Amino acid sequence: VNREISFARAAINCVNTDHELQLYNAFCHSKFAENDVIPHFLTVEQYNELLKQCLRLGYYDLHDFIVLLTMTGCRPVAIKNLAWSDLHLDKRFFIVRNCWSKNKRMMYKYLNDTAIELLHQRQQNRLGDYVFINHKTGKAIGSYQKIFDKVKKHLDFKVTFYDLRHTYASWLVQGSVSIYTVKELLGHRDIASTMRYAHLDYATYCNALAKIG
């Protein structure tokens, strides 16, 4: 809500400035208290257990889907619709088309060694135009939710696909990656969206406190 209020406030201010008006801006001092939302992310042990159960149940595509979500921080819709033509392994990135981006802008998603190796393996056995396909239709996969729900029954912790994006961001911050770098990797438009992960940078905060005793 506060983001929309900020946009409305800026729009009225812009009109006043451009047209030398003095319209009353009712949004000048408007701001609502937001819910305290703490991102839920997986530990390395939980992540490994999730992958283990996928393999045990024979859900190999789901296993790879989870790995790519966690290693790229993408939203599920972006990975489900990832076409081979948008993948550039030699340059270690792929393109998320604006139609699959929440911000409706094209993004470049960069790949670590784990993601590169997995995509190379899938490329050797590609069956269609998409990295993840519906084996009956040959088109992009619609959803892995049903089999994901089956896997979750064998876990002693809760997890959603979106938690894997939180896990990506949280692990980066815990690895002392700059919050501004995390912002760019996630594709956030403003730093406020990324700051929800800032408290996880334990090492930086503890090192700072050590300087005063």
Coordinates of C-alpha atoms in Angstrom, one line a residue:
V1 CA 0.0 0.0 0.0
N2 CA 2.8 2.5 0.9
R3 CA 4.4 2.0 -2.5
E4 CA 1.1 3.0 -4.2
I5 CA 0.7 6.0 -1.9
S6 CA 4.3 7.0 -2.7
F7 CA 3.5 6.8 -6.4
A8 CA 0.3 8.9 -6.1
R9 CA 2.2 11.5 -4.0
A10 CA 5.0 11.8 -6.6
A11 CA 2.4 12.0 -9.4
I12 CA 0.6 15.0 -7.8
N13 CA 3.9 16.7 -7.0
C14 CA 5.0 16.3 -10.6
V15 CA 1.8 17.8 -11.9
N16 CA 2.1 20.8 -9.6
T17 CA 5.7 21.3 -10.7
D18 CA 5.2 20.9 -14.4
H19 CA 2.1 23.1 -14.6
E20 CA 2.9 25.5 -11.8
L21 CA -0.2 24.5 -9.9
Q22 CA -0.9 24.2 -6.1
L23 CA -3.1 21.2 -6.0
Y24 CA -3.6 19.9 -2.5
N25 CA -1.7 16.6 -2.1
A26 CA -3.6 14.4 0.4
F27 CA -0.8 11.8 0.2
C28 CA 1.9 14.1 1.6
H29 CA 1.8 12.7 5.1
S30 CA 0.1 9.4 4.5
K31 CA 1.8 6.2 5.5
F32 CA 0.4 3.0 6.9
A33 CA 2.1 0.6 9.3
E34 CA 3.0 -2.6 7.4
N35 CA 2.9 -6.1 8.6
D36 CA 6.2 -7.5 9.9
V37 CA 7.0 -10.2 7.4
I38 CA 10.1 -12.3 8.0
P39 CA 11.1 -14.2 4.9
H40 CA 11.2 -17.9 5.4
F41 CA 14.2 -19.6 4.0
L42 CA 15.8 -23.1 4.2
T43 CA 19.0 -24.1 5.9
V44 CA 21.5 -26.0 3.8
E45 CA 20.4 -29.2 5.6
Q46 CA 16.8 -28.6 4.8
Y47 CA 17.6 -27.8 1.1
N48 CA 19.6 -31.1 0.8
E49 CA 16.8 -33.1 2.4
L50 CA 14.3 -31.6 0.0
L51 CA 16.4 -32.6 -3.0
K52 CA 17.0 -36.0 -1.5
Q53 CA 13.3 -36.7 -1.2
C54 CA 12.7 -35.6 -4.8
L55 CA 15.2 -38.1 -6.0
R56 CA 13.9 -40.8 -3.7
L57 CA 10.4 -40.4 -5.2
G58 CA 11.7 -40.3 -8.7
Y59 CA 10.8 -36.7 -9.4
Y60 CA 14.0 -35.8 -11.3
D61 CA 12.6 -32.8 -13.2
L62 CA 11.2 -31.4 -9.9
H63 CA 14.7 -31.8 -8.4
D64 CA 16.3 -29.8 -11.2
F65 CA 13.5 -27.2 -11.0
I66 CA 14.1 -26.7 -7.3
V67 CA 17.9 -26.4 -7.8
L68 CA 17.5 -23.7 -10.5
L69 CA 15.0 -21.8 -8.4
T70 CA 17.4 -21.8 -5.5
M71 CA 20.5 -21.1 -7.5
T72 CA 19.0 -18.2 -9.5
G73 CA 16.5 -16.7 -7.2
C74 CA 13.9 -16.7 -10.0
R75 CA 10.2 -16.8 -9.5
P76 CA 8.7 -20.1 -10.6
V77 CA 7.0 -18.7 -13.6
A78 CA 10.3 -17.6 -15.1
I79 CA 11.9 -21.0 -14.8
K80 CA 8.8 -22.8 -16.1
N81 CA 8.9 -20.7 -19.2
L82 CA 12.6 -20.7 -19.7
A83 CA 13.4 -21.4 -23.4
W84 CA 16.7 -22.8 -24.6
S85 CA 16.9 -19.8 -27.0
D86 CA 17.1 -17.5 -24.0
L87 CA 19.9 -19.5 -22.4
H88 CA 23.5 -18.5 -22.9
L89 CA 25.7 -20.9 -21.1
D90 CA 28.9 -19.7 -22.6
K91 CA 28.2 -16.2 -21.1
R92 CA 26.8 -17.7 -17.8
F93 CA 23.3 -16.1 -18.0
F94 CA 19.8 -16.5 -19.3
I95 CA 17.2 -13.9 -20.2
V96 CA 13.9 -13.6 -18.4
R97 CA 11.5 -12.1 -20.9
N98 CA 9.4 -9.1 -19.7
C99 CA 6.2 -11.1 -20.0
W100 CA 7.4 -13.4 -17.2
S101 CA 8.9 -10.7 -15.0
K102 CA 7.0 -9.2 -12.2
N103 CA 8.3 -5.7 -13.0
K104 CA 7.4 -6.3 -16.7
R105 CA 11.0 -5.6 -17.8
M106 CA 13.6 -8.0 -19.3
M107 CA 16.1 -9.3 -16.8
Y108 CA 19.5 -11.1 -17.0
K109 CA 19.9 -13.9 -14.5
Y110 CA 23.4 -15.0 -13.9
L111 CA 24.5 -18.6 -13.3
N112 CA 26.8 -20.2 -10.8
D113 CA 28.7 -23.5 -11.4
T114 CA 25.9 -25.6 -9.9
A115 CA 23.3 -24.1 -12.3
I116 CA 25.7 -24.3 -15.3
E117 CA 26.4 -28.0 -14.7
L118 CA 22.7 -28.8 -14.3
L119 CA 21.7 -27.0 -17.5
H120 CA 24.5 -28.6 -19.5
Q121 CA 23.1 -32.0 -18.4
R122 CA 19.6 -31.1 -19.3
Q123 CA 20.7 -29.6 -22.6
Q124 CA 22.3 -32.9 -23.6
N125 CA 18.9 -34.6 -23.2
R126 CA 16.7 -31.7 -24.4
L127 CA 13.3 -32.8 -25.9
G128 CA 11.8 -29.5 -26.9
D129 CA 12.1 -25.7 -27.0
Y130 CA 11.9 -25.3 -23.2
V131 CA 14.2 -26.4 -20.4
F132 CA 11.2 -27.9 -18.5
I133 CA 8.6 -29.4 -20.7
N134 CA 5.3 -31.3 -20.4
H135 CA 6.3 -34.7 -21.7
K136 CA 2.8 -35.2 -23.2
T137 CA 2.5 -31.9 -25.1
G138 CA 6.1 -30.9 -25.6
K139 CA 5.3 -27.4 -24.4
A140 CA 6.5 -25.6 -21.4
I141 CA 5.6 -27.3 -18.1
G142 CA 2.4 -26.0 -16.5
S143 CA 3.0 -26.8 -12.9
Y144 CA 5.0 -29.0 -10.5
Q145 CA 2.7 -28.2 -7.6
K146 CA 1.0 -31.5 -7.3
I147 CA 4.2 -33.6 -7.0
F148 CA 5.8 -30.9 -4.9
D149 CA 2.9 -31.3 -2.4
K150 CA 3.6 -35.1 -2.4
V151 CA 7.3 -34.5 -1.6
K152 CA 6.4 -32.1 1.2
K153 CA 4.5 -34.9 3.0
H154 CA 7.9 -36.5 3.6
L155 CA 9.5 -33.4 5.1
D156 CA 9.5 -32.3 8.8
F157 CA 9.5 -28.6 7.8
K158 CA 7.4 -26.3 5.7
V159 CA 8.5 -25.0 2.3
T160 CA 6.9 -23.3 -0.7
F161 CA 8.4 -22.6 -4.1
Y162 CA 8.7 -18.9 -3.3
D163 CA 10.7 -19.8 -0.1
L164 CA 13.5 -20.9 -2.5
R165 CA 13.8 -17.3 -3.8
H166 CA 14.0 -16.2 -0.1
T167 CA 16.7 -18.9 0.4
Y168 CA 18.7 -17.6 -2.5
A169 CA 18.7 -14.0 -1.2
S170 CA 19.3 -15.1 2.4
W171 CA 22.3 -17.3 1.6
L172 CA 23.8 -14.4 -0.4
V173 CA 23.4 -12.0 2.5
Q174 CA 24.8 -14.5 4.9
G175 CA 27.8 -14.9 2.6
S176 CA 28.4 -11.2 3.1
V177 CA 27.4 -10.2 -0.4
S178 CA 26.5 -6.5 -0.6
I179 CA 22.8 -5.8 -0.2
Y180 CA 23.0 -3.7 -3.3
T181 CA 24.4 -6.6 -5.3
V182 CA 21.6 -8.8 -3.9
K183 CA 19.1 -6.2 -5.0
E184 CA 20.3 -6.4 -8.6
L185 CA 20.5 -10.2 -8.6
L186 CA 16.9 -10.4 -7.4
G187 CA 15.7 -7.7 -9.9
H188 CA 14.2 -5.5 -7.3
R189 CA 13.4 -1.9 -8.5
D190 CA 14.1 -0.4 -5.1
I191 CA 16.4 -1.3 -2.2
A192 CA 13.5 -1.3 0.3
S193 CA 12.3 -4.6 -1.0
T194 CA 15.8 -6.1 -0.5
M195 CA 16.3 -4.7 3.0
R196 CA 14.1 -7.4 4.5
Y197 CA 17.2 -9.7 4.2
A198 CA 19.7 -7.2 5.6
H199 CA 19.4 -8.5 9.2
L200 CA 20.8 -11.8 8.1
D201 CA 24.3 -10.4 7.5
Y202 CA 25.4 -11.5 11.0
A203 CA 29.1 -11.4 10.2
T204 CA 29.1 -7.7 9.2
Y205 CA 27.1 -6.6 12.2
C206 CA 29.1 -8.7 14.7
N207 CA 32.4 -7.4 13.2
A208 CA 31.1 -3.8 13.5
L209 CA 30.3 -4.3 17.2
A210 CA 33.7 -5.8 17.9
K211 CA 35.2 -2.4 17.1
I212 CA 33.7 -0.9 20.2
G213 CA 34.5 -3.8 22.5

